[in-house]
Amino acid sequence: MAEAESYSLARRQRELASLYATAKSLTALGELDEVLQSIVHHAHDLIGTDFTYLSLVGADGRLSARASEGTISASFLAAGIPATVGLGGKVLASRSPHWVRNYGAATLFDHDPNFDRLAATEALVALLGVPLVIRGEAVGALFVADRSERSFQAEEIALLSAFADHAAVALDNARLYEASRNSLQELRIAYRKIEEHMAVMERAQAIHEALTGVVLEGGTPGDVAQLLADQLGGSVTILDGTGATLARRDSASNPCRAPSDSGLAEAVENAHRSGRCTTSVDAAGVARSVASIQAGDSYLGALAWSREAVADRGAPDDMDLRTVERATHILGLLILKERAVADAGERLSGELLTELMVGSPGISPAQRARTSARNIDADRLNLVLVADSPTLSSTDLSRHLQGIARDRSGLAGEHLGRATMILHSADDDQTVAEVHHRLRRALGGAVVVVGERAADQDWARAFSLASRCSAVIRAIGHTDLGATTGRYALYAMVFDPERVRELDRFITGSIGPLLDYDQRRDSNLVETLSAYYAQHTNVAATARALHVHVNTLLKRLDRVGSVLGVDWRHDNDLELQLGLRLHQLRGIPAAQAD
C-alpha cells in the first residue's frame, strides 16, 4: 500500500513539474509553434501513449496538426479533415473531452473516409481528444493515441485538459503578441511612409518655389529645364508648339543617356490628348515622361523628362510626375510672358520702321532718340531688305525677320504688305546672302530676299526698288533666291509708276506694230515671236512649243516681217527681244506683283 502511494505521489510531482514547465514557457512569449511543441512533448511523456498531436482549425475550416510527438508518419500529420466530422469534430462541437477505445469501430460521430484510411495505415486505435477553448470558442484540440484498445482514465483526461488549457492560453497570448507586433510594424511602416511623403512634399514645394523664382527673376525656359534636371535627375527637354527643341539640359550629378527620338512625337501627342503626364520606356531602358504645355486652349509645346528606367518606380516618382506637370504651368506663363515681350518689341520695331519709311529721306530727332533707346544707330541703317515666301504670309515672315533684326541692331516689320527689314551692311551681297540663308533654314523652305542700299537715308526709295525687283524675280520664275537689286533694276522699271511713259514709248517703238496687228486681227504674232526667241530661234523646237506645224510657224514669221517692215532677224533683234520681255513682265497681274 505504501509503495502504491509513493508511486502515485511521484507521478503527481512529475505532472505538476510538467505543468509548471509548460506554464513557465508561456512567459517567454516565444514563437507559437515552439510553445505548442513544448506542450505536446510534456503531455506525451506524462500520458505515455504511442503518439500525441495538437491540431488547430484553419481559415479553410479544416482541422490540421501544428505539433506532434511520438512515432507518427508525415502523411498523417499533413492531413486535414473538416472541423465538423470525426472525434475532433465532436470535441469542438461540445467543447469537452471525448475518447474512444477503437476509432475505426466507433459510431458516435461521422467519419471522414480520407482520415479513416490514414488512421488504418497508422494503426490508430484508441484516441482521446480535449478541446482548446479561447474565450468560449473551440479553436483546436489536443489528441493522444495508442495503437491498441484501451480506456482513458479520469486522471489522464484531466491532465490532458490542463495541458490543453495551457495550449489555449499560449495560443491566445501568441496571437495577441503577434497582433501587437503586426500593429507596431504597421505603425512603423505608416510613420515611415508619412515621413517619406512629407519629405517628397517638402521637396516638391521647394522645387515649385524655385520654379516660381525663376520666372520672377526673369529666367528663361532653359533655366527652368536646368532646375528640373538638377532636382529630378536625368535630362529635361522643352519643345515648342511645332515640336522643335527650345532647350535641353542634363543633370550634373545624375545624367541620363539620350533617349530615342523615334517615339517622341507620339508621346507628345498622347500627352496633349490626355492632358496628363504620360510615361514610356524605350528599348534602351530610358524612361521618358512627357507633359503638354498649355495656356487655356492654346497649345504651347511640351516638357519631356528622361531618366534611367530602373529609377522609375515607387510613390516618390508619382510626386515627381506631378512636379513635371506643375512645371508645365510655370513654363506656360514664362512662354506667354516671352511672347508678350516679343510682340511688344515687334510692334515697336515695326512702328519705327514705318516711321522711317514714311518720313524718309532723313530722320527726325525724336526718331533718332527712339531708335537709340533700342540700341540702334539709325544713321548706320543703310540697307533695305524685302522678303517673300510662297508658303508664309508677310506677317509671319516679318516675325522671323524680327529675330535677325535684333541680332544685327536693325528694325523689321510689315510695311505696305511686305516683310521688310532695315539694317547696317558693309557688304550688301554678303549681308543679303546671310539673311537669305538664315531665313531659309528657319522656314525649312524657299524664300526670296532682295536688298537695296539706301542713299542719304532714303529708305522709301530703296524699299520701292527692292519691292519691284522682288516682283520681277517671282515673275521670271525664281522662288528661292537672295540677291541685291543690281541684276534686276532694269526690269524693275516695269513696276515703276514714275517711268510708265518711258516704258510705253519703248514697247511701242519696238513691237507696237505687232501688238496693233494682233489686236485688229485677233492673231498671235507677239506670242509666236516670243516663243521663237525663247527656243533660241530654233524653228522645229518653236513649232513643238506652240503645237503647230513647221509650215504654219514659217508663215507666221513671214507675217512678222511684213508687219514690222524691216529685216527684223538682223536689224533690231536685241530691241525686239527686250521689248517682248518687258511686255510680258508688264502683263503680270497686279495682284501677283504686290
CSV table of N, CA and C in Angstrom, one decimal, residues 340-360 362-364 366-368 370-371 374 376 378 381 398 402 405 410-416 418 420-422 459:
chain,number,residue,atom,x,y,z
A,340,ALA,N,4.6,87.9,-75.0
A,340,ALA,CA,4.1,89.3,-74.9
A,340,ALA,C,5.2,90.3,-75.1
A,341,VAL,N,6.4,90.0,-74.5
A,341,VAL,CA,7.5,90.9,-74.6
A,341,VAL,C,8.0,91.0,-76.1
A,342,ALA,N,8.0,89.8,-76.8
A,342,ALA,CA,8.4,89.8,-78.2
A,342,ALA,C,7.4,90.5,-79.0
A,343,ASP,N,6.1,90.3,-78.8
A,343,ASP,CA,5.1,91.0,-79.6
A,343,ASP,C,5.2,92.5,-79.4
A,344,ALA,N,5.5,92.9,-78.2
A,344,ALA,CA,5.6,94.4,-77.9
A,344,ALA,C,6.8,94.9,-78.7
A,345,GLY,N,7.9,94.1,-78.6
A,345,GLY,CA,9.1,94.6,-79.3
A,345,GLY,C,8.9,94.6,-80.8
A,346,GLU,N,8.2,93.6,-81.3
A,346,GLU,CA,7.9,93.6,-82.8
A,346,GLU,C,7.0,94.7,-83.2
A,347,ARG,N,6.0,95.0,-82.4
A,347,ARG,CA,5.2,96.2,-82.7
A,347,ARG,C,6.0,97.5,-82.8
A,348,LEU,N,6.8,97.7,-81.7
A,348,LEU,CA,7.6,98.9,-81.7
A,348,LEU,C,8.6,98.9,-82.8
A,349,SER,N,9.2,97.8,-83.1
A,349,SER,CA,10.2,97.8,-84.3
A,349,SER,C,9.5,98.1,-85.6
A,350,GLY,N,8.3,97.5,-85.8
A,350,GLY,CA,7.5,97.7,-87.0
A,350,GLY,C,7.1,99.2,-87.1
A,351,GLU,N,6.7,99.8,-85.9
A,351,GLU,CA,6.2,101.1,-85.9
A,351,GLU,C,7.4,102.1,-86.3
A,352,LEU,N,8.6,101.8,-85.7
A,352,LEU,CA,9.7,102.6,-86.0
A,352,LEU,C,10.1,102.5,-87.5
A,353,LEU,N,10.1,101.3,-88.0
A,353,LEU,CA,10.4,101.1,-89.4
A,353,LEU,C,9.5,101.9,-90.3
A,354,THR,N,8.2,101.8,-90.0
A,354,THR,CA,7.2,102.5,-90.8
A,354,THR,C,7.4,104.0,-90.7
A,355,GLU,N,7.7,104.5,-89.6
A,355,GLU,CA,8.0,106.0,-89.4
A,355,GLU,C,9.2,106.4,-90.2
A,356,LEU,N,10.3,105.6,-90.2
A,356,LEU,CA,11.4,105.9,-91.0
A,356,LEU,C,11.1,105.9,-92.5
A,357,MET,N,10.3,104.9,-92.9
A,357,MET,CA,10.0,104.8,-94.3
A,357,MET,C,9.1,106.0,-94.8
A,358,VAL,N,8.1,106.3,-94.0
A,358,VAL,CA,7.2,107.4,-94.3
A,358,VAL,C,7.9,108.7,-94.3
A,359,GLY,N,8.8,108.9,-93.3
A,359,GLY,CA,9.4,110.2,-93.1
A,359,GLY,C,10.7,110.4,-93.9
A,360,SER,N,11.1,109.3,-94.6
A,360,SER,CA,12.4,109.5,-95.4
A,360,SER,C,12.2,110.3,-96.7
A,362,GLY,N,15.8,111.3,-94.6
A,362,GLY,CA,16.1,112.0,-93.3
A,362,GLY,C,15.5,111.3,-92.1
A,363,ILE,N,15.9,111.8,-91.0
A,363,ILE,CA,15.4,111.2,-89.7
A,363,ILE,C,15.3,112.4,-88.7
A,364,SER,N,14.2,112.4,-88.0
A,364,SER,CA,13.9,113.4,-87.0
A,364,SER,C,14.6,113.1,-85.7
A,366,ALA,N,13.3,113.0,-82.8
A,366,ALA,CA,12.5,112.1,-82.0
A,366,ALA,C,12.7,110.6,-82.4
A,367,GLN,N,12.8,110.4,-83.8
A,367,GLN,CA,13.0,109.1,-84.3
A,367,GLN,C,14.4,108.6,-83.9
A,368,ARG,N,15.4,109.5,-83.9
A,368,ARG,CA,16.7,109.1,-83.5
A,368,ARG,C,16.8,108.7,-82.1
A,370,ARG,N,14.3,107.5,-80.3
A,370,ARG,CA,13.5,106.2,-80.1
A,370,ARG,C,14.4,105.0,-80.6
A,371,THR,N,15.1,105.2,-81.7
A,371,THR,CA,15.9,104.1,-82.1
A,371,THR,C,17.1,103.9,-81.2
A,374,ARG,N,16.6,101.7,-78.3
A,374,ARG,CA,16.6,100.3,-78.6
A,374,ARG,C,18.0,99.8,-79.0
A,376,ILE,N,19.9,101.1,-81.3
A,376,ILE,CA,20.0,101.1,-82.7
A,376,ILE,C,20.5,102.4,-83.2
A,378,ALA,N,20.4,104.8,-86.0
A,378,ALA,CA,19.6,105.0,-87.2
A,378,ALA,C,20.5,105.5,-88.3
A,381,LEU,N,21.8,102.7,-90.6
A,381,LEU,CA,20.9,101.8,-91.3
A,381,LEU,C,20.9,102.1,-92.8
A,398,SER,N,7.6,88.4,-91.3
A,398,SER,CA,8.1,89.6,-90.5
A,398,SER,C,8.6,89.1,-89.1
A,402,GLN,N,12.3,89.7,-87.4
A,402,GLN,CA,12.5,90.3,-86.1
A,402,GLN,C,13.7,89.8,-85.4
A,405,ALA,N,16.8,91.0,-87.0
A,405,ALA,CA,17.0,92.4,-86.8
A,405,ALA,C,17.5,92.6,-85.4
A,410,GLY,N,19.0,96.1,-86.1
A,410,GLY,CA,18.2,96.7,-87.1
A,410,GLY,C,16.7,96.7,-86.7
A,411,LEU,N,15.9,97.1,-87.7
A,411,LEU,CA,14.5,97.2,-87.5
A,411,LEU,C,13.8,96.3,-88.5
A,412,ALA,N,12.7,95.7,-88.1
A,412,ALA,CA,11.9,94.8,-89.0
A,412,ALA,C,10.5,94.9,-88.7
A,413,GLY,N,9.6,94.7,-89.8
A,413,GLY,CA,8.2,94.7,-89.6
A,413,GLY,C,7.5,94.5,-91.0
A,414,GLU,N,6.2,94.8,-91.0
A,414,GLU,CA,5.5,94.7,-92.2
A,414,GLU,C,5.2,96.1,-92.7
A,415,HIS,N,5.6,96.4,-93.9
A,415,HIS,CA,5.4,97.7,-94.5
A,415,HIS,C,4.8,97.6,-95.9
A,416,LEU,N,3.6,98.2,-96.0
A,416,LEU,CA,2.9,98.1,-97.3
A,416,LEU,C,2.7,96.7,-97.8
A,418,ARG,N,4.5,94.1,-97.1
A,418,ARG,CA,5.7,93.3,-97.4
A,418,ARG,C,6.6,93.1,-96.1
A,420,THR,N,9.7,93.4,-94.2
A,420,THR,CA,10.8,94.4,-94.5
A,420,THR,C,11.7,94.5,-93.4
A,421,MET,N,13.0,94.8,-93.7
A,421,MET,CA,14.0,95.0,-92.6
A,421,MET,C,15.0,96.0,-93.1
A,422,ILE,N,15.4,96.9,-92.1
A,422,ILE,CA,16.5,97.9,-92.4
A,422,ILE,C,17.6,97.6,-91.4
A,459,TRP,N,15.1,105.6,-97.3
A,459,TRP,CA,14.7,104.2,-97.2
A,459,TRP,C,13.5,103.9,-98.0
